[in-house]
Amino acid sequence: MKNQQLISDLLAIGAVRIETEDFFTWTSGIKSPVYCDNRLTMSYPKIRRQIAETFVKKINRHEPAIDVIAGCATAGIPHAAWVAEQMDLPMVYVRSSAKKHGKGNQIEGQIEPGQRAVVIEDLISTGKSSIAAADALEKAGVEIVEVLSIFTYGLKSAEEAFTEKGYTYSAIASYENLLDQLVEENVMKADERKLMEKWRQDPYVFTQS
Ligand SMILES: O=P(O)(O)OC[C@H]1O[C@H](OP(=O)(O)OP(=O)(O)O)[C@H](O)[C@@H]1O
Ligand SMILES: O=C(O)c1cc(=O)[nH]c(=O)[nH]1
């Protein structure tokens, strides 16, 4: 699946919303004029299959092979499941924090120290959620080979956070691809695009302390 195809699909199913007055609040607290709801892709078998196939191709590049697919709770879980199913690999998922009852697990499913894992996330903003999942797996002795997501905003702070941790990450499509497509489809004018690009350089600009 090409990045521009994914963006077209996300736009076609209404997964991308832009609000220039009543901002969205991201999990990080950032107030954003954009929200990309990749959860909607679950409801479209062709799109979710193409996403899984693209992830599988990326994962198959790794040598030695990957032992386990790890989904980030919650939105990464179904995509991790479809990838694990296609690859006939074990799957686990990682909660944002350990359960307060039951077995107190943060990682659900079976992992063994020394296994090589790919972490599947639906979206990367600051990277905090997927890095926390990768950290939990690493703490359990698992090697993080790559973090994959459907979409990334490509925020500088996320890039720095991944680099600092030494995790490799990639996404099928980016905010850049989204802006290209919005201009292409005449949804956004070139000067509006500039503003959206500017906001990405300083994503906390609308966030009150
Ligand atoms: O890179 P980050 O700044 O961490 O932001 C991205 C995370 O935010 C969203 O999850 P959300 O917290 O909304 O929870 P959900 O997956 O349970 O819907 C998204 O699904 C990512 O997990
Ligand atoms: O950072 C987030 O919370 C976030 C941003 C976004 O565009 N979509 C989403 O589901 N979460």
mmCIF file of N, CA, C and O in Angstrom, residues 81-156:
data_model
loop_
_atom_site.group_PDB
_atom_site.id
_atom_site.type_symbol
_atom_site.label_atom_id
_atom_site.label_comp_id
_atom_site.label_asym_id
_atom_site.label_seq_id
_atom_site.Cartn_x
_atom_site.Cartn_y
_atom_site.Cartn_z
ATOM 1 N N ALA A 81 -3.078 -7.947 15.564
ATOM 2 C CA ALA A 81 -3.707 -9.273 15.451
ATOM 3 C C ALA A 81 -3.772 -9.715 13.987
ATOM 4 O O ALA A 81 -3.476 -10.871 13.662
ATOM 5 N N TRP A 82 -4.136 -8.792 13.088
ATOM 6 C CA TRP A 82 -4.216 -9.176 11.667
ATOM 7 C C TRP A 82 -2.836 -9.486 11.107
ATOM 8 O O TRP A 82 -2.691 -10.401 10.303
ATOM 9 N N VAL A 83 -1.822 -8.737 11.547
ATOM 10 C CA VAL A 83 -0.450 -9.003 11.090
ATOM 11 C C VAL A 83 0.014 -10.367 11.620
ATOM 12 O O VAL A 83 0.542 -11.191 10.867
ATOM 13 N N ALA A 84 -0.182 -10.595 12.905
ATOM 14 C CA ALA A 84 0.255 -11.864 13.510
ATOM 15 C C ALA A 84 -0.431 -13.042 12.822
ATOM 16 O O ALA A 84 0.190 -14.077 12.562
ATOM 17 N N GLU A 85 -1.699 -12.857 12.490
ATOM 18 C CA GLU A 85 -2.448 -13.922 11.827
ATOM 19 C C GLU A 85 -1.867 -14.209 10.439
ATOM 20 O O GLU A 85 -1.616 -15.363 10.081
ATOM 21 N N GLN A 86 -1.615 -13.124 9.671
ATOM 22 C CA GLN A 86 -1.035 -13.310 8.323
ATOM 23 C C GLN A 86 0.323 -13.985 8.387
ATOM 24 O O GLN A 86 0.679 -14.755 7.511
ATOM 25 N N MET A 87 1.109 -13.670 9.436
ATOM 26 C CA MET A 87 2.478 -14.192 9.515
ATOM 27 C C MET A 87 2.557 -15.484 10.311
ATOM 28 O O MET A 87 3.636 -16.057 10.457
ATOM 29 N N ASP A 88 1.418 -15.912 10.843
ATOM 30 C CA ASP A 88 1.365 -17.107 11.684
ATOM 31 C C ASP A 88 2.360 -16.988 12.851
ATOM 32 O O ASP A 88 3.119 -17.917 13.138
ATOM 33 N N LEU A 89 2.356 -15.819 13.473
ATOM 34 C CA LEU A 89 3.280 -15.552 14.583
ATOM 35 C C LEU A 89 2.505 -15.344 15.883
ATOM 36 O O LEU A 89 1.339 -14.917 15.851
ATOM 37 N N PRO A 90 3.168 -15.572 17.006
ATOM 38 C CA PRO A 90 2.539 -15.238 18.287
ATOM 39 C C PRO A 90 2.286 -13.737 18.381
ATOM 40 O O PRO A 90 2.991 -12.945 17.763
ATOM 41 N N MET A 91 1.292 -13.369 19.173
ATOM 42 C CA MET A 91 0.985 -11.961 19.386
ATOM 43 C C MET A 91 0.835 -11.673 20.878
ATOM 44 O O MET A 91 0.386 -12.541 21.626
ATOM 45 N N VAL A 92 1.231 -10.497 21.257
ATOM 46 C CA VAL A 92 0.928 -10.006 22.609
ATOM 47 C C VAL A 92 0.385 -8.592 22.454
ATOM 48 O O VAL A 92 0.490 -8.007 21.380
ATOM 49 N N TYR A 93 -0.215 -8.080 23.502
ATOM 50 C CA TYR A 93 -0.476 -6.642 23.493
ATOM 51 C C TYR A 93 -0.010 -6.024 24.801
ATOM 52 O O TYR A 93 0.122 -6.713 25.820
ATOM 53 N N VAL A 94 0.268 -4.727 24.715
ATOM 54 C CA VAL A 94 0.856 -4.025 25.865
ATOM 55 C C VAL A 94 -0.088 -2.920 26.299
ATOM 56 O O VAL A 94 -0.440 -2.035 25.506
ATOM 57 N N ARG A 95 -0.486 -2.988 27.566
ATOM 58 C CA ARG A 95 -1.346 -1.936 28.129
ATOM 59 C C ARG A 95 -0.517 -0.682 28.410
ATOM 60 O O ARG A 95 0.695 -0.776 28.605
ATOM 61 N N SER A 96 -1.210 0.440 28.528
ATOM 62 C CA SER A 96 -0.480 1.679 28.831
ATOM 63 C C SER A 96 0.097 1.631 30.249
ATOM 64 O O SER A 96 1.099 2.290 30.546
ATOM 65 N N SER A 97 -0.544 0.860 31.115
ATOM 66 C CA SER A 97 0.031 0.636 32.453
ATOM 67 C C SER A 97 -0.456 -0.732 32.935
ATOM 68 O O SER A 97 -1.409 -1.292 32.366
ATOM 69 N N ALA A 98 0.191 -1.220 33.972
ATOM 70 C CA ALA A 98 -0.171 -2.547 34.476
ATOM 71 C C ALA A 98 -1.591 -2.541 35.038
ATOM 72 O O ALA A 98 -2.041 -1.530 35.604
ATOM 73 N N LYS A 99 -2.279 -3.660 34.872
ATOM 74 C CA LYS A 99 -3.641 -3.786 35.414
ATOM 75 C C LYS A 99 -3.619 -3.659 36.928
ATOM 76 O O LYS A 99 -2.680 -4.103 37.576
ATOM 77 N N LYS A 100 -4.674 -3.070 37.465
ATOM 78 C CA LYS A 100 -4.716 -2.881 38.929
ATOM 79 C C LYS A 100 -5.376 -4.082 39.607
ATOM 80 O O LYS A 100 -5.446 -4.143 40.829
ATOM 81 N N HIS A 101 -5.866 -5.008 38.833
ATOM 82 C CA HIS A 101 -6.489 -6.196 39.437
ATOM 83 C C HIS A 101 -6.031 -7.425 38.651
ATOM 84 O O HIS A 101 -5.128 -7.332 37.824
ATOM 85 N N GLY A 102 -6.651 -8.553 38.906
ATOM 86 C CA GLY A 102 -6.270 -9.781 38.196
ATOM 87 C C GLY A 102 -4.802 -10.099 38.403
ATOM 88 O O GLY A 102 -4.288 -10.059 39.530
ATOM 89 N N LYS A 103 -4.062 -10.351 37.339
ATOM 90 C CA LYS A 103 -2.645 -10.728 37.435
ATOM 91 C C LYS A 103 -1.717 -9.518 37.415
ATOM 92 O O LYS A 103 -0.494 -9.663 37.444
ATOM 93 N N GLY A 104 -2.285 -8.329 37.310
ATOM 94 C CA GLY A 104 -1.466 -7.110 37.343
ATOM 95 C C GLY A 104 -0.576 -6.958 36.126
ATOM 96 O O GLY A 104 0.451 -6.273 36.161
ATOM 97 N N ASN A 105 -0.966 -7.601 35.021
ATOM 98 C CA ASN A 105 -0.115 -7.567 33.816
ATOM 99 C C ASN A 105 -0.147 -6.237 33.082
ATOM 100 O O ASN A 105 -1.203 -5.612 32.979
ATOM 101 N N GLN A 106 1.005 -5.854 32.550
ATOM 102 C CA GLN A 106 1.012 -4.787 31.538
ATOM 103 C C GLN A 106 1.070 -5.432 30.147
ATOM 104 O O GLN A 106 0.456 -4.961 29.203
ATOM 105 N N ILE A 107 1.811 -6.540 30.052
ATOM 106 C CA ILE A 107 1.898 -7.262 28.776
ATOM 107 C C ILE A 107 0.974 -8.467 28.868
ATOM 108 O O ILE A 107 1.082 -9.262 29.803
ATOM 109 N N GLU A 108 0.075 -8.575 27.908
ATOM 110 C CA GLU A 108 -0.853 -9.719 27.890
ATOM 111 C C GLU A 108 -0.458 -10.669 26.770
ATOM 112 O O GLU A 108 -0.215 -10.233 25.631
ATOM 113 N N GLY A 109 -0.409 -11.949 27.086
ATOM 114 C CA GLY A 109 0.032 -12.950 26.121
ATOM 115 C C GLY A 109 1.389 -13.462 26.580
ATOM 116 O O GLY A 109 1.914 -13.033 27.616
ATOM 117 N N GLN A 110 1.964 -14.352 25.793
ATOM 118 C CA GLN A 110 3.182 -15.046 26.200
ATOM 119 C C GLN A 110 4.420 -14.463 25.528
ATOM 120 O O GLN A 110 4.451 -14.387 24.297
ATOM 121 N N ILE A 111 5.373 -14.032 26.316
ATOM 122 C CA ILE A 111 6.654 -13.621 25.729
ATOM 123 C C ILE A 111 7.785 -14.344 26.455
ATOM 124 O O ILE A 111 7.644 -14.725 27.626
ATOM 125 N N GLU A 112 8.900 -14.492 25.748
ATOM 126 C CA GLU A 112 10.096 -15.118 26.325
ATOM 127 C C GLU A 112 11.247 -14.136 26.176
ATOM 128 O O GLU A 112 11.382 -13.513 25.110
ATOM 129 N N PRO A 113 12.102 -14.011 27.201
ATOM 130 C CA PRO A 113 13.285 -13.162 27.051
ATOM 131 C C PRO A 113 14.094 -13.602 25.832
ATOM 132 O O PRO A 113 14.198 -14.795 25.549
ATOM 133 N N GLY A 114 14.615 -12.625 25.104
ATOM 134 C CA GLY A 114 15.428 -12.942 23.918
ATOM 135 C C GLY A 114 14.625 -12.931 22.621
ATOM 136 O O GLY A 114 15.214 -12.933 21.535
ATOM 137 N N GLN A 115 13.304 -12.905 22.724
ATOM 138 C CA GLN A 115 12.495 -12.851 21.495
ATOM 139 C C GLN A 115 12.677 -11.503 20.808
ATOM 140 O O GLN A 115 12.898 -10.481 21.462
ATOM 141 N N ARG A 116 12.546 -11.528 19.490
ATOM 142 C CA ARG A 116 12.620 -10.301 18.692
ATOM 143 C C ARG A 116 11.203 -9.868 18.339
ATOM 144 O O ARG A 116 10.442 -10.647 17.755
ATOM 145 N N ALA A 117 10.886 -8.627 18.692
ATOM 146 C CA ALA A 117 9.504 -8.155 18.503
ATOM 147 C C ALA A 117 9.415 -6.936 17.607
ATOM 148 O O ALA A 117 10.334 -6.114 17.559
ATOM 149 N N VAL A 118 8.281 -6.835 16.909
ATOM 150 C CA VAL A 118 7.903 -5.590 16.249
ATOM 151 C C VAL A 118 6.681 -5.073 16.990
ATOM 152 O O VAL A 118 5.761 -5.836 17.296
ATOM 153 N N VAL A 119 6.704 -3.777 17.311
ATOM 154 C CA VAL A 119 5.582 -3.154 18.011
ATOM 155 C C VAL A 119 4.690 -2.479 16.970
ATOM 156 O O VAL A 119 5.179 -1.732 16.117
ATOM 157 N N ILE A 120 3.398 -2.752 17.042
ATOM 158 C CA ILE A 120 2.453 -2.147 16.098
ATOM 159 C C ILE A 120 1.580 -1.126 16.827
ATOM 160 O O ILE A 120 0.912 -1.456 17.810
ATOM 161 N N GLU A 121 1.606 0.074 16.315
ATOM 162 C CA GLU A 121 0.820 1.179 16.877
ATOM 163 C C GLU A 121 -0.041 1.743 15.745
ATOM 164 O O GLU A 121 0.322 1.623 14.567
ATOM 165 N N ASP A 122 -1.164 2.353 16.081
ATOM 166 C CA ASP A 122 -1.972 2.912 14.979
ATOM 167 C C ASP A 122 -1.458 4.295 14.581
ATOM 168 O O ASP A 122 -1.553 4.671 13.415
ATOM 169 N N LEU A 123 -0.899 5.024 15.546
ATOM 170 C CA LEU A 123 -0.538 6.412 15.251
ATOM 171 C C LEU A 123 0.533 6.911 16.218
ATOM 172 O O LEU A 123 0.508 6.568 17.392
ATOM 173 N N ILE A 124 1.453 7.705 15.687
ATOM 174 C CA ILE A 124 2.480 8.296 16.539
ATOM 175 C C ILE A 124 2.361 9.812 16.511
ATOM 176 O O ILE A 124 2.412 10.425 15.443
ATOM 177 N N SER A 125 2.138 10.373 17.697
ATOM 178 C CA SER A 125 2.170 11.838 17.843
ATOM 179 C C SER A 125 3.486 12.184 18.532
ATOM 180 O O SER A 125 4.477 12.440 17.872
ATOM 181 N N THR A 126 3.474 12.122 19.869
ATOM 182 C CA THR A 126 4.730 12.357 20.592
ATOM 183 C C THR A 126 5.575 11.082 20.670
ATOM 184 O O THR A 126 6.753 11.150 21.019
ATOM 185 N N GLY A 127 4.930 9.952 20.404
ATOM 186 C CA GLY A 127 5.628 8.666 20.505
ATOM 187 C C GLY A 127 5.602 8.077 21.909
ATOM 188 O O GLY A 127 6.052 6.961 22.134
ATOM 189 N N LYS A 128 5.008 8.828 22.851
ATOM 190 C CA LYS A 128 5.061 8.390 24.253
ATOM 191 C C LYS A 128 4.414 6.999 24.450
ATOM 192 O O LYS A 128 4.975 6.149 25.147
ATOM 193 N N SER A 129 3.263 6.794 23.829
ATOM 194 C CA SER A 129 2.540 5.526 24.038
ATOM 195 C C SER A 129 3.319 4.342 23.489
ATOM 196 O O SER A 129 3.467 3.307 24.171
ATOM 197 N N SER A 130 3.805 4.473 22.248
ATOM 198 C CA SER A 130 4.502 3.324 21.656
ATOM 199 C C SER A 130 5.868 3.106 22.311
ATOM 200 O O SER A 130 6.309 1.962 22.467
ATOM 201 N N ILE A 131 6.495 4.195 22.737
ATOM 202 C CA ILE A 131 7.787 4.033 23.433
ATOM 203 C C ILE A 131 7.565 3.347 24.783
ATOM 204 O O ILE A 131 8.329 2.473 25.178
ATOM 205 N N ALA A 132 6.467 3.706 25.458
ATOM 206 C CA ALA A 132 6.174 3.062 26.754
ATOM 207 C C ALA A 132 5.940 1.562 26.558
ATOM 208 O O ALA A 132 6.388 0.734 27.370
ATOM 209 N N ALA A 133 5.250 1.210 25.466
ATOM 210 C CA ALA A 133 5.000 -0.212 25.181
ATOM 211 C C ALA A 133 6.323 -0.926 24.893
ATOM 212 O O ALA A 133 6.588 -2.024 25.406
ATOM 213 N N ALA A 134 7.165 -0.279 24.076
ATOM 214 C CA ALA A 134 8.467 -0.875 23.747
ATOM 215 C C ALA A 134 9.322 -1.023 25.009
ATOM 216 O O ALA A 134 9.968 -2.060 25.214
ATOM 217 N N ASP A 135 9.276 -0.008 25.862
ATOM 218 C CA ASP A 135 10.054 -0.071 27.114
ATOM 219 C C ASP A 135 9.610 -1.253 27.979
ATOM 220 O O ASP A 135 10.437 -1.949 28.571
ATOM 221 N N ALA A 136 8.292 -1.447 28.062
ATOM 222 C CA ALA A 136 7.773 -2.543 28.900
ATOM 223 C C ALA A 136 8.258 -3.891 28.367
ATOM 224 O O ALA A 136 8.655 -4.779 29.132
ATOM 225 N N LEU A 137 8.246 -4.025 27.043
ATOM 226 C CA LEU A 137 8.705 -5.280 26.436
ATOM 227 C C LEU A 137 10.209 -5.465 26.664
ATOM 228 O O LEU A 137 10.674 -6.560 26.996
ATOM 229 N N GLU A 138 10.946 -4.372 26.499
ATOM 230 C CA GLU A 138 12.397 -4.449 26.677
ATOM 231 C C GLU A 138 12.743 -4.838 28.120
ATOM 232 O O GLU A 138 13.625 -5.644 28.341
ATOM 233 N N LYS A 139 11.958 -4.276 29.029
ATOM 234 C CA LYS A 139 12.177 -4.598 30.452
ATOM 235 C C LYS A 139 11.958 -6.091 30.710
ATOM 236 O O LYS A 139 12.572 -6.675 31.598
ATOM 237 N N ALA A 140 11.073 -6.679 29.899
ATOM 238 C CA ALA A 140 10.785 -8.116 30.050
ATOM 239 C C ALA A 140 11.786 -8.958 29.242
ATOM 240 O O ALA A 140 11.617 -10.173 29.112
ATOM 241 N N GLY A 141 12.812 -8.307 28.695
ATOM 242 C CA GLY A 141 13.871 -9.063 28.019
ATOM 243 C C GLY A 141 13.678 -9.249 26.528
ATOM 244 O O GLY A 141 14.427 -9.989 25.884
ATOM 245 N N VAL A 142 12.674 -8.569 25.962
ATOM 246 C CA VAL A 142 12.382 -8.707 24.532
ATOM 247 C C VAL A 142 13.179 -7.653 23.759
ATOM 248 O O VAL A 142 13.324 -6.518 24.219
ATOM 249 N N GLU A 143 13.675 -8.047 22.600
ATOM 250 C CA GLU A 143 14.408 -7.092 21.746
ATOM 251 C C GLU A 143 13.420 -6.379 20.822
ATOM 252 O O GLU A 143 12.650 -7.032 20.111
ATOM 253 N N ILE A 144 13.457 -5.063 20.846
ATOM 254 C CA ILE A 144 12.557 -4.284 19.979
ATOM 255 C C ILE A 144 13.268 -4.023 18.652
ATOM 256 O O ILE A 144 14.231 -3.253 18.597
ATOM 257 N N VAL A 145 12.785 -4.655 17.606
ATOM 258 C CA VAL A 145 13.444 -4.518 16.306
ATOM 259 C C VAL A 145 12.929 -3.268 15.583
ATOM 260 O O VAL A 145 13.694 -2.549 14.957
ATOM 261 N N GLU A 146 11.653 -3.000 15.709
ATOM 262 C CA GLU A 146 11.086 -1.808 15.045
ATOM 263 C C GLU A 146 9.712 -1.487 15.648
ATOM 264 O O GLU A 146 9.001 -2.386 16.095
ATOM 265 N N VAL A 147 9.392 -0.210 15.643
ATOM 266 C CA VAL A 147 8.034 0.222 15.981
ATOM 267 C C VAL A 147 7.392 0.668 14.666
ATOM 268 O O VAL A 147 7.946 1.512 13.959
ATOM 269 N N LEU A 148 6.255 0.085 14.342
ATOM 270 C CA LEU A 148 5.555 0.420 13.098
ATOM 271 C C LEU A 148 4.219 1.063 13.417
ATOM 272 O O LEU A 148 3.522 0.625 14.338
ATOM 273 N N SER A 149 3.874 2.082 12.636
ATOM 274 C CA SER A 149 2.543 2.663 12.833
ATOM 275 C C SER A 149 1.909 2.954 11.478
ATOM 276 O O SER A 149 2.598 3.000 10.457
ATOM 277 N N ILE A 150 0.603 3.146 11.517
ATOM 278 C CA ILE A 150 -0.122 3.454 10.285
ATOM 279 C C ILE A 150 0.218 4.882 9.859
ATOM 280 O O ILE A 150 0.470 5.154 8.694
ATOM 281 N N PHE A 151 0.267 5.777 10.842
ATOM 282 C CA PHE A 151 0.422 7.205 10.541
ATOM 283 C C PHE A 151 1.348 7.837 11.574
ATOM 284 O O PHE A 151 1.313 7.470 12.751
ATOM 285 N N THR A 152 2.141 8.785 11.131
ATOM 286 C CA THR A 152 2.932 9.582 12.080
ATOM 287 C C THR A 152 2.839 11.060 11.735
ATOM 288 O O THR A 152 2.784 11.423 10.553
ATOM 289 N N TYR A 153 2.823 11.887 12.760
ATOM 290 C CA TYR A 153 2.871 13.334 12.544
ATOM 291 C C TYR A 153 4.297 13.795 12.275
ATOM 292 O O TYR A 153 4.513 14.945 11.908
ATOM 293 N N GLY A 154 5.270 12.926 12.511
ATOM 294 C CA GLY A 154 6.665 13.294 12.275
ATOM 295 C C GLY A 154 7.121 14.455 13.141
ATOM 296 O O GLY A 154 7.944 15.272 12.710
ATOM 297 N N LEU A 155 6.597 14.516 14.355
ATOM 298 C CA LEU A 155 7.016 15.613 15.250
ATOM 299 C C LEU A 155 8.493 15.436 15.608
ATOM 300 O O LEU A 155 8.959 14.315 15.838
ATOM 301 N N LYS A 156 9.184 16.575 15.678
ATOM 302 C CA LYS A 156 10.606 16.544 15.993
ATOM 303 C C LYS A 156 10.838 15.863 17.350
ATOM 304 O O LYS A 156 11.749 15.071 17.512
#
